[in-house]
Amino acid sequence: MEIEIPTQHRAQQQARKVKASAWHELPVAAAKSLRRDPLLAVNFMLLVVGTACGPLLLRAYFVRGGTRKWLSSLLQTAGWPLLLLPLCFSFLSRRQRRQDAVPVFLMTPRLLAASVVVGLMSGADNFLYAYSQAYLPVSTSSILISTQLAFTAGFALLLVRHRFTGSALNAIVLLSVGAAMLGLDAGGDRPPGVTGPQYGAGFGMALGAAALYGLMLPVMELSQAWHAARAGAAALTYTLVVEMQVVIGLTATAFCAVGMLVNKDFQAIPGEARRFELGEASYYLLLVGTAAVYQCFCLGTIGAIFYGSALLAGVIIAVLIPVTEVLAVVFFHEHFSATKGIALGLSLWGLASYFYGELRAKAPDTEQKSSPDCEN
């Protein structure tokens, strides 16, 4: 005697199986994606290196005697000439494959204008971040910068109509509460020689940098989407994305260079190098290394947007907070208070909530593809 299982019950069982297996399949799917597209893996590694090491190098400049905020702002995008080499290889490769004339640049005037706007925003964001690094410990500024995920989610909803799930809202609340806890404990981890007003200004600048960067990511995604809609999806290539980063880096560097001219930073560099605690050679080596590492960060970010979305880039940046926190404690011997620990825990909870929401959002599609046709 056969017992027929109701169709609705079978569908519910299938849905539970799909959702339960999704957590186990996620690492495997990610690994397959990285193996299938080497450029995706390269961009992921660039973003990891830039996010983990960039703040430490920038903070080391201030800890060891550096004081020029516009100079440290410029370093965050001054490495853009490093991208000219792969662009040259790409141009030579295109010219060998085609018999007709090959354009040197793939950017359209509209995309060029959008990249210039993003570059100006990047230059302003560089200054806000550099100002915060001058007066805040890395462990504090990293947690504050993690709130960029909340700003990215909000601006992504407004600009690119990214779905705003309950889990994303929960992540935003948790990240905001973590930042608020640091605000209530403001000054408890103030570095030696930093006054109360300077610490408060650095705190506000860090939140301002997070907000502006949270706006930049969806704007970059929107500019790519506009170009794909006008010229076709095939016209949006990785070479074009690198060209966009060159324009963004050049514009942001020029913006910061103007600030350096007004603040007379160029004239102060030789004297600051002689007074640097680690020596003059180490001073210039630190500047070059900081520029190179932050260029890895910039290229990895725009690559993550190209292969995924602005929110994906924001999540990868935020999820690396514990790495930066540990490195800051190891290299700078920063005090890690209980308040910081709770704020970090709330941030990680928010990130886990966001990941869970994204996984649940994809579950119905997987369920629809996996569920068999119901037959009596």
GROMACS .gro file of N, CA and C in nm, residues 153 156-157 160-165 168 311 358 361-362 365:
model
   45
  153ALA      N    1   2.461   5.026   0.141
  153ALA     CA    2   2.330   4.963   0.123
  153ALA      C    3   2.222   5.068   0.097
  156ALA      N    4   2.284   5.225  -0.248
  156ALA     CA    5   2.258   5.126  -0.351
  156ALA      C    6   2.108   5.111  -0.375
  157LEU      N    7   2.030   5.123  -0.267
  157LEU     CA    8   1.884   5.118  -0.282
  157LEU      C    9   1.834   5.237  -0.364
  160VAL      N   10   2.089   5.225  -0.755
  160VAL     CA   11   2.087   5.109  -0.844
  160VAL      C   12   1.974   5.012  -0.810
  161ARG      N   13   1.882   5.055  -0.722
  161ARG     CA   14   1.764   4.977  -0.687
  161ARG      C   15   1.797   4.837  -0.636
  162HIS      N   16   1.904   4.829  -0.557
  162HIS     CA   17   1.939   4.701  -0.496
  162HIS      C   18   1.837   4.670  -0.387
  163ARG      N   19   1.796   4.543  -0.381
  163ARG     CA   20   1.694   4.504  -0.283
  163ARG      C   21   1.740   4.530  -0.140
  164PHE      N   22   1.650   4.582  -0.058
  164PHE     CA   23   1.680   4.617   0.081
  164PHE      C   24   1.606   4.518   0.170
  165THR      N   25   1.673   4.410   0.210
  165THR     CA   26   1.610   4.304   0.287
  165THR      C   27   1.610   4.336   0.436
  168ALA      N   28   1.957   4.300   0.575
  168ALA     CA   29   2.042   4.416   0.548
  168ALA      C   30   2.010   4.528   0.648
  311LEU      N   31   2.762   4.646  -0.329
  311LEU     CA   32   2.745   4.587  -0.196
  311LEU      C   33   2.847   4.476  -0.172
  358GLU      N   34   2.158   3.762   0.218
  358GLU     CA   35   2.188   3.742   0.076
  358GLU      C   36   2.169   3.596   0.037
  361ALA      N   37   1.802   3.524   0.014
  361ALA     CA   38   1.742   3.587  -0.104
  361ALA      C   39   1.766   3.503  -0.229
  362LYS      N   40   1.878   3.430  -0.233
  362LYS     CA   41   1.907   3.347  -0.350
  362LYS      C   42   1.843   3.209  -0.339
  365ASP      N   43   1.540   3.117  -0.582
  365ASP     CA   44   1.580   3.089  -0.719
  365ASP      C   45   1.636   2.947  -0.730
   0.00000   0.00000   0.00000
